[in-house]
XYZ file of C-alpha atoms in Angstrom:
117
model
C 0.995 21.026 8.924
C -1.522 18.455 7.312
C 0.715 19.056 4.373
C 3.692 17.700 6.251
C 1.531 14.916 7.980
C 1.245 14.018 3.902
C 4.721 14.553 2.755
C 5.477 11.970 5.944
C 2.764 9.286 4.997
C 4.353 8.970 1.521
C 7.390 7.272 2.911
C 4.688 4.451 4.945
C 3.133 3.578 1.918
C 6.581 3.041 -0.403
C 7.421 -0.238 -1.050
C 10.735 -0.562 -2.704
C 11.310 -3.877 -5.457
C 14.485 -5.773 -4.384
C 15.850 -8.613 -6.729
C 18.091 -9.730 -9.049
C 16.758 -13.198 -8.916
C 13.300 -15.222 -9.151
C 10.972 -13.142 -10.677
C 8.557 -14.737 -9.136
C 9.789 -14.615 -5.783
C 10.504 -10.675 -6.420
C 6.771 -10.209 -7.202
C 5.632 -12.294 -4.236
C 7.374 -10.454 -1.677
C 6.811 -6.861 -3.338
C 2.869 -8.457 -3.170
C 3.638 -9.102 0.349
C 5.087 -5.817 1.312
C 2.445 -3.909 -0.025
C -0.035 -4.998 0.704
C 1.297 -5.428 4.522
C 1.492 -1.653 4.302
C -1.921 -0.874 3.156
C -3.733 -2.802 5.423
C -1.234 -1.592 8.394
C -2.626 0.435 11.246
C -0.695 3.315 10.081
C -1.868 2.513 6.066
C -5.535 2.526 6.786
C -5.434 5.783 9.160
C -3.517 7.629 5.735
C -6.285 6.103 3.678
C -9.127 7.487 5.417
C -7.311 10.906 6.065
C -6.607 11.249 2.383
C -9.962 10.320 1.226
C -11.980 12.489 3.946
C -9.283 16.005 2.822
C -9.018 15.110 -0.603
C -11.616 17.812 -1.013
C -10.054 20.672 0.964
C -6.549 19.546 0.066
C -6.744 18.218 -3.684
C -2.902 19.605 -4.604
C -2.263 17.304 -1.350
C -4.070 13.953 -2.374
C -2.615 14.414 -5.787
C 1.226 14.876 -4.328
C 0.146 11.952 -2.142
C -0.669 9.823 -5.023
C 1.987 10.687 -7.169
C 4.601 10.120 -4.700
C 3.642 7.573 -3.185
C 1.008 4.869 -4.768
C 2.197 6.082 -8.615
C 5.711 5.998 -7.731
C 5.504 2.140 -6.474
C 3.401 1.498 -9.609
C 6.289 2.995 -11.881
C 8.885 1.286 -9.611
C 7.151 -1.841 -10.616
C 6.488 -1.563 -14.596
C 10.260 -0.611 -14.493
C 11.307 -3.853 -12.757
C 8.831 -6.075 -15.097
C 10.242 -4.148 -17.945
C 13.915 -5.208 -17.491
C 12.584 -9.219 -16.460
C 10.825 -8.797 -20.163
C 14.052 -7.377 -21.601
C 15.898 -10.496 -20.144
C 13.728 -13.060 -21.119
C 12.611 -14.209 -17.820
C 8.688 -12.880 -18.715
C 7.077 -12.396 -21.935
C 7.269 -9.084 -23.363
C 3.999 -7.134 -22.768
C 3.482 -3.697 -21.627
C 4.940 -3.241 -18.932
C 2.952 -0.497 -17.572
C -0.130 -1.662 -17.831
C 1.260 -4.977 -16.267
C 2.744 -3.065 -13.402
C -1.002 -1.230 -12.814
C -2.653 -4.709 -12.609
C -0.471 -6.089 -10.612
C -0.209 -2.889 -7.925
C -4.198 -3.200 -7.828
C -4.615 -7.091 -7.645
C -1.528 -6.763 -4.786
C -3.979 -4.614 -3.132
C -6.992 -6.989 -3.538
C -9.269 -9.119 -1.490
C -9.806 -7.409 2.026
C -8.881 -4.191 1.856
C -11.934 -2.133 1.414
C -13.659 -3.592 4.088
C -10.673 -2.706 6.050
C -10.281 0.865 5.094
C -14.130 1.744 5.123
C -14.845 -0.063 8.635
C -12.147 0.909 11.135
């Protein structure tokens, strides 16, 4: 049963990255959507549940990470790589840039919100 909850929860943290136009506007919209998902009551509950149950269900925790946050970060890396190839961004390592942007998107206020219901 917990596995089914995890599979359903994955969908609630995925954020799409839409935008063929302005890179800045697209990235800001992505950051806003991602942060809103993480800080929503459901997003916070998922984090707290996964943090509490990961030691008992390590494979489900890995699945959640791979299919949730990791998938979102890979989508972001793909978008950044395309923007770099199109000359809209300076060429660099899109995976590293996505990792930094992904972590910054969850920025200030996230840890206190996750730990203090």
